[in-house]
Structure formats: C-alpha cells, structure tokens
PDB file of N, CA and C in Angstrom:
ATOM      1  N   UNK O1084      -4.875 -10.350   4.141  1.00  0.00           N
ATOM      2  CA  UNK O1084      -3.807  -9.855   5.312  1.00  0.00           C
ATOM      3  C   UNK O1084      -3.032  -9.170   4.253  1.00  0.00           C
ATOM      4  N   UNK O1085      -2.776  -9.657   2.962  1.00  0.00           N
ATOM      5  CA  UNK O1085      -1.081  -9.196   2.506  1.00  0.00           C
ATOM      6  C   UNK O1085      -1.626  -7.315   2.281  1.00  0.00           C
ATOM      7  N   UNK O1086      -2.945  -7.391   2.258  1.00  0.00           N
ATOM      8  CA  UNK O1086      -3.300  -5.564   1.921  1.00  0.00           C
ATOM      9  C   UNK O1086      -2.804  -4.864   3.329  1.00  0.00           C
ATOM     10  N   UNK O1087      -3.114  -5.462   4.761  1.00  0.00           N
ATOM     11  CA  UNK O1087      -3.093  -4.847   5.785  1.00  0.00           C
ATOM     12  C   UNK O1087      -1.556  -4.814   6.327  1.00  0.00           C
ATOM     13  N   UNK O1088      -0.637  -6.040   6.008  1.00  0.00           N
ATOM     14  CA  UNK O1088       0.561  -6.133   6.135  1.00  0.00           C
ATOM     15  C   UNK O1088       1.210  -5.022   5.251  1.00  0.00           C
ATOM     16  N   UNK O1089       0.955  -4.542   4.073  1.00  0.00           N
ATOM     17  CA  UNK O1089       1.309  -3.799   3.024  1.00  0.00           C
ATOM     18  C   UNK O1089       0.916  -2.583   3.863  1.00  0.00           C
ATOM     19  N   UNK O1090      -0.239  -2.012   3.958  1.00  0.00           N
ATOM     20  CA  UNK O1090      -0.604  -0.752   4.907  1.00  0.00           C
ATOM     21  C   UNK O1090       0.047  -0.333   6.048  1.00  0.00           C
ATOM     22  N   UNK O1091       0.765  -1.271   6.755  1.00  0.00           N
ATOM     23  CA  UNK O1091       1.324  -1.242   8.206  1.00  0.00           C
ATOM     24  C   UNK O1091       2.674  -0.937   7.869  1.00  0.00           C
ATOM     25  N   UNK O1092       3.277  -1.788   6.913  1.00  0.00           N
ATOM     26  CA  UNK O1092       4.708  -1.115   6.210  1.00  0.00           C
ATOM     27  C   UNK O1092       4.775   0.304   5.620  1.00  0.00           C
ATOM     28  N   UNK O1093       3.694   0.586   4.978  1.00  0.00           N
ATOM     29  CA  UNK O1093       3.714   1.685   4.487  1.00  0.00           C
ATOM     30  C   UNK O1093       3.848   2.836   4.993  1.00  0.00           C
ATOM     31  N   UNK O1094       3.108   2.576   6.562  1.00  0.00           N
ATOM     32  CA  UNK O1094       2.703   3.538   7.630  1.00  0.00           C
ATOM     33  C   UNK O1094       3.969   3.508   8.597  1.00  0.00           C
ATOM     34  N   UNK O1095       4.912   3.083   8.545  1.00  0.00           N
ATOM     35  CA  UNK O1095       6.099   2.614   9.130  1.00  0.00           C
ATOM     36  C   UNK O1095       6.974   3.668   8.228  1.00  0.00           C
ATOM     37  N   UNK O1096       7.061   3.224   6.937  1.00  0.00           N
ATOM     38  CA  UNK O1096       7.799   4.068   5.886  1.00  0.00           C
ATOM     39  C   UNK O1096       7.766   5.727   6.029  1.00  0.00           C
ATOM     40  N   UNK O1097       6.257   6.026   6.386  1.00  0.00           N
ATOM     41  CA  UNK O1097       5.977   7.454   6.287  1.00  0.00           C
ATOM     42  C   UNK O1097       6.424   8.233   7.603  1.00  0.00           C
ATOM     43  N   UNK O1098       5.902   7.190   9.036  1.00  0.00           N
ATOM     44  CA  UNK O1098       6.667   7.558  10.077  1.00  0.00           C
ATOM     45  C   UNK O1098       8.478   7.843  10.147  1.00  0.00           C
ATOM     46  N   UNK O1099       8.953   7.103   9.460  1.00  0.00           N
ATOM     47  CA  UNK O1099      10.207   6.945   8.957  1.00  0.00           C
ATOM     48  C   UNK O1099      10.661   8.240   8.390  1.00  0.00           C
ATOM     49  N   UNK O1100      10.253   8.500   7.173  1.00  0.00           N
ATOM     50  CA  UNK O1100      10.388   9.603   6.162  1.00  0.00           C
ATOM     51  C   UNK O1100      10.257  10.813   7.293  1.00  0.00           C
ATOM     52  N   UNK O1101       9.384  10.782   7.650  1.00  0.00           N
ATOM     53  CA  UNK O1101       8.736  12.147   8.621  1.00  0.00           C
ATOM     54  C   UNK O1101       9.631  12.726   9.746  1.00  0.00           C
ATOM     55  N   UNK O1102      10.649  11.520  10.290  1.00  0.00           N
ATOM     56  CA  UNK O1102      11.200  11.982  11.133  1.00  0.00           C
ATOM     57  C   UNK O1102      12.626  12.617  10.831  1.00  0.00           C
ATOM     58  N   UNK O1103      12.822  12.685   9.393  1.00  0.00           N
ATOM     59  CA  UNK O1103      13.813  13.601   8.824  1.00  0.00           C
ATOM     60  C   UNK O1103      15.265  13.220   9.235  1.00  0.00           C
ATOM     61  N   UNK O1104      15.839  11.724   9.793  1.00  0.00           N
ATOM     62  CA  UNK O1104      17.202  11.730  10.099  1.00  0.00           C
ATOM     63  C   UNK O1104      17.887  10.755   8.974  1.00  0.00           C
ATOM     64  N   UNK O1105      17.250  10.386   8.354  1.00  0.00           N
ATOM     65  CA  UNK O1105      17.588   9.483   6.936  1.00  0.00           C
ATOM     66  C   UNK O1105      18.348  10.003   6.239  1.00  0.00           C
ATOM     67  N   UNK O1106      19.753   9.142   5.750  1.00  0.00           N
ATOM     68  CA  UNK O1106      20.699   9.725   4.373  1.00  0.00           C
ATOM     69  C   UNK O1106      19.386   9.620   3.111  1.00  0.00           C
ATOM     70  N   UNK O1107      20.190  10.498   2.517  1.00  0.00           N
ATOM     71  CA  UNK O1107      19.820  10.961   1.103  1.00  0.00           C
ATOM     72  C   UNK O1107      19.326   9.508   0.304  1.00  0.00           C
ATOM     73  N   UNK O1108      20.289   8.217   0.706  1.00  0.00           N
ATOM     74  CA  UNK O1108      20.210   7.225   0.040  1.00  0.00           C
ATOM     75  C   UNK O1108      18.734   6.188   0.842  1.00  0.00           C
ATOM     76  N   UNK O1109      19.205   6.422   1.906  1.00  0.00           N
ATOM     77  CA  UNK O1109      18.021   5.830   2.698  1.00  0.00           C
ATOM     78  C   UNK O1109      16.802   6.090   2.618  1.00  0.00           C
ATOM     79  N   UNK O1110      16.486   7.457   2.382  1.00  0.00           N
ATOM     80  CA  UNK O1110      15.374   7.862   2.098  1.00  0.00           C
ATOM     81  C   UNK O1110      14.482   7.556   0.906  1.00  0.00           C
ATOM     82  N   UNK O1111      15.796   7.519  -0.099  1.00  0.00           N
ATOM     83  CA  UNK O1111      15.264   7.268  -1.540  1.00  0.00           C
ATOM     84  C   UNK O1111      14.984   5.647  -1.495  1.00  0.00           C
ATOM     85  N   UNK O1112      15.719   4.738  -0.839  1.00  0.00           N
ATOM     86  CA  UNK O1112      15.190   3.352  -1.051  1.00  0.00           C
ATOM     87  C   UNK O1112      13.950   3.250  -0.024  1.00  0.00           C
ATOM     88  N   UNK O1113      13.768   3.797   0.943  1.00  0.00           N
ATOM     89  CA  UNK O1113      12.462   3.924   1.211  1.00  0.00           C
ATOM     90  C   UNK O1113      10.995   4.655   0.491  1.00  0.00           C
ATOM     91  N   UNK O1114      11.405   5.432   0.418  1.00  0.00           N
ATOM     92  CA  UNK O1114      10.415   6.024  -0.738  1.00  0.00           C
ATOM     93  C   UNK O1114      10.283   5.236  -2.358  1.00  0.00           C
ATOM     94  N   UNK O1115      10.999   4.395  -2.857  1.00  0.00           N
ATOM     95  CA  UNK O1115      10.964   3.528  -3.695  1.00  0.00           C
ATOM     96  C   UNK O1115       9.907   2.291  -3.372  1.00  0.00           C
ATOM     97  N   UNK O1116      10.216   1.865  -2.191  1.00  0.00           N
ATOM     98  CA  UNK O1116       9.450   0.650  -1.483  1.00  0.00           C
ATOM     99  C   UNK O1116       7.867   1.131  -0.891  1.00  0.00           C
ATOM    100  N   UNK O1117       8.037   2.202  -0.604  1.00  0.00           N
ATOM    101  CA  UNK O1117       6.627   2.612  -0.501  1.00  0.00           C
ATOM    102  C   UNK O1117       5.671   3.057  -1.737  1.00  0.00           C
ATOM    103  N   UNK O1118       6.532   3.657  -2.501  1.00  0.00           N
ATOM    104  CA  UNK O1118       5.458   4.101  -4.047  1.00  0.00           C
ATOM    105  C   UNK O1118       5.329   2.270  -4.277  1.00  0.00           C
ATOM    106  N   UNK O1119       6.084   1.098  -4.470  1.00  0.00           N
ATOM    107  CA  UNK O1119       5.970  -0.019  -4.840  1.00  0.00           C
ATOM    108  C   UNK O1119       4.510  -0.906  -3.961  1.00  0.00           C
ATOM    109  N   UNK O1120       4.978  -0.595  -2.617  1.00  0.00           N
ATOM    110  CA  UNK O1120       3.561  -0.711  -1.390  1.00  0.00           C
ATOM    111  C   UNK O1120       2.312   0.153  -1.910  1.00  0.00           C
ATOM    112  N   UNK O1121       2.041   0.951  -2.043  1.00  0.00           N
ATOM    113  CA  UNK O1121       1.157   1.971  -2.330  1.00  0.00           C
ATOM    114  C   UNK O1121       0.862   1.411  -3.385  1.00  0.00           C
ATOM    115  N   UNK O1122       1.133   1.140  -4.777  1.00  0.00           N
ATOM    116  CA  UNK O1122       0.931   0.452  -5.958  1.00  0.00           C
ATOM    117  C   UNK O1122       0.045  -0.836  -5.808  1.00  0.00           C
ATOM    118  N   UNK O1123       0.576  -2.046  -4.891  1.00  0.00           N
ATOM    119  CA  UNK O1123       0.404  -3.036  -4.501  1.00  0.00           C
ATOM    120  C   UNK O1123      -1.146  -2.719  -3.489  1.00  0.00           C
ATOM    121  N   UNK O1124      -1.209  -1.836  -2.611  1.00  0.00           N
ATOM    122  CA  UNK O1124      -2.071  -1.739  -2.218  1.00  0.00           C
ATOM    123  C   UNK O1124      -3.715  -1.272  -3.053  1.00  0.00           C
ATOM    124  N   UNK O1125      -3.272  -0.288  -4.030  1.00  0.00           N
ATOM    125  CA  UNK O1125      -4.251   0.471  -5.204  1.00  0.00           C
ATOM    126  C   UNK O1125      -4.988  -0.820  -5.245  1.00  0.00           C
ATOM    127  N   UNK O1126      -3.829  -1.738  -6.006  1.00  0.00           N
ATOM    128  CA  UNK O1126      -4.397  -2.746  -6.811  1.00  0.00           C
ATOM    129  C   UNK O1126      -5.412  -3.716  -6.202  1.00  0.00           C
ATOM    130  N   UNK O1127      -4.857  -3.869  -5.108  1.00  0.00           N
ATOM    131  CA  UNK O1127      -5.788  -5.032  -3.852  1.00  0.00           C
ATOM    132  C   UNK O1127      -7.280  -4.307  -3.653  1.00  0.00           C
ATOM    133  N   UNK O1128      -6.996  -2.946  -3.399  1.00  0.00           N
ATOM    134  CA  UNK O1128      -8.389  -2.261  -3.618  1.00  0.00           C
ATOM    135  C   UNK O1128      -9.554  -2.611  -4.929  1.00  0.00           C
ATOM    136  N   UNK O1129      -8.500  -2.013  -5.807  1.00  0.00           N
ATOM    137  CA  UNK O1129      -9.403  -2.253  -7.131  1.00  0.00           C
ATOM    138  C   UNK O1129      -9.641  -3.915  -7.684  1.00  0.00           C
ATOM    139  N   UNK O1130      -8.802  -4.577  -6.778  1.00  0.00           N
ATOM    140  CA  UNK O1130      -9.793  -6.042  -7.132  1.00  0.00           C
ATOM    141  C   UNK O1130     -10.886  -6.156  -6.249  1.00  0.00           C
ATOM    142  N   UNK O1131     -10.635  -5.900  -5.091  1.00  0.00           N
ATOM    143  CA  UNK O1131     -11.586  -5.904  -4.018  1.00  0.00           C
ATOM    144  C   UNK O1131     -12.979  -4.995  -4.318  1.00  0.00           C
ATOM    145  N   UNK O1132     -12.620  -3.934  -5.142  1.00  0.00           N
ATOM    146  CA  UNK O1132     -13.819  -2.923  -5.791  1.00  0.00           C
ATOM    147  C   UNK O1132     -14.678  -3.777  -7.015  1.00  0.00           C
ATOM    148  N   UNK O1133     -14.088  -4.682  -7.669  1.00  0.00           N
ATOM    149  CA  UNK O1133     -14.291  -5.552  -8.278  1.00  0.00           C
ATOM    150  C   UNK O1133     -15.532  -6.624  -8.351  1.00  0.00           C
ATOM    151  N   UNK O1134     -14.552  -7.044  -7.074  1.00  0.00           N
ATOM    152  CA  UNK O1134     -15.242  -8.209  -6.240  1.00  0.00           C
ATOM    153  C   UNK O1134     -16.666  -7.715  -6.017  1.00  0.00           C
ATOM    154  N   UNK O1135     -16.634  -6.891  -5.688  1.00  0.00           N
ATOM    155  CA  UNK O1135     -17.969  -6.175  -4.877  1.00  0.00           C
ATOM    156  C   UNK O1135     -19.146  -6.178  -6.085  1.00  0.00           C
ATOM    157  N   UNK O1136     -18.488  -5.366  -6.810  1.00  0.00           N
ATOM    158  CA  UNK O1136     -19.208  -4.836  -7.818  1.00  0.00           C
ATOM    159  C   UNK O1136     -20.072  -6.284  -8.980  1.00  0.00           C
ATOM    160  N   UNK O1137     -19.142  -7.204  -8.857  1.00  0.00           N
ATOM    161  CA  UNK O1137     -19.567  -8.457  -9.104  1.00  0.00           C
ATOM    162  C   UNK O1137     -20.440  -8.888  -8.897  1.00  0.00           C
ATOM    163  N   UNK O1138     -20.161  -9.184  -7.308  1.00  0.00           N
ATOM    164  CA  UNK O1138     -21.418  -9.593  -6.591  1.00  0.00           C
ATOM    165  C   UNK O1138     -22.818  -9.033  -6.486  1.00  0.00           C
ATOM    166  N   UNK O1139     -22.667  -7.468  -6.583  1.00  0.00           N
ATOM    167  CA  UNK O1139     -23.896  -6.694  -6.372  1.00  0.00           C
ATOM    168  C   UNK O1139     -24.485  -6.796  -7.826  1.00  0.00           C
ATOM    169  N   UNK O1140     -23.975  -7.247  -8.654  1.00  0.00           N
ATOM    170  CA  UNK O1140     -24.812  -7.392 -10.248  1.00  0.00           C
ATOM    171  C   UNK O1140     -25.411  -8.620 -10.097  1.00  0.00           C
ATOM    172  N   UNK O1141     -24.726  -9.504  -9.594  1.00  0.00           N
ATOM    173  CA  UNK O1141     -25.022 -10.929  -9.177  1.00  0.00           C
ATOM    174  C   UNK O1141     -26.350 -10.799  -8.703  1.00  0.00           C
ATOM    175  N   UNK O1142     -26.769 -10.538  -7.615  1.00  0.00           N
ATOM    176  CA  UNK O1142     -27.789 -10.326  -7.102  1.00  0.00           C
ATOM    177  C   UNK O1142     -28.832  -9.055  -7.491  1.00  0.00           C
ATOM    178  N   UNK O1143     -28.454  -8.760  -8.325  1.00  0.00           N
ATOM    179  CA  UNK O1143     -29.413  -7.699  -8.957  1.00  0.00           C
ATOM    180  C   UNK O1143     -30.255  -8.395 -10.093  1.00  0.00           C
ATOM    181  N   UNK O1144     -29.344  -9.451 -10.851  1.00  0.00           N
ATOM    182  CA  UNK O1144     -29.798 -10.490 -11.913  1.00  0.00           C
ATOM    183  C   UNK O1144     -31.222 -11.001 -10.952  1.00  0.00           C
TER     184      UNK O1144
END
C-alpha cells in the first residue's frame, strides 16, 4: 500500500509543479519531496522484482 500512496503523492506533486504558480522555494521543496518519493518507489519496485525472481527460480528447481 505504501507504493501506491507514494505514487499518488508523486502524481500530485507533478501536477502541482506543472501548474507553474508556485514560488521558487515551494517548487524546490516539492521537487525534493518528489525525488525522495521517486527513490522510494524505485526501491519498492526493485524489491518486488527480486521477490518475483526468487519465486520463479524456486519453481524452476
């Protein structure tokens, strides 16, 4: 559920940044938050990929 929550927040951040009505400070803060969320999502996907790979290798044995 955390992945979905992070992706939703990331989508909100992108939409907000695309509006273009933020101050520089607000934009930078949202960008930094987005970078952290993106990293967390990437890590979650890598962990899921590893779990799937392990499951597939277990079935192949």
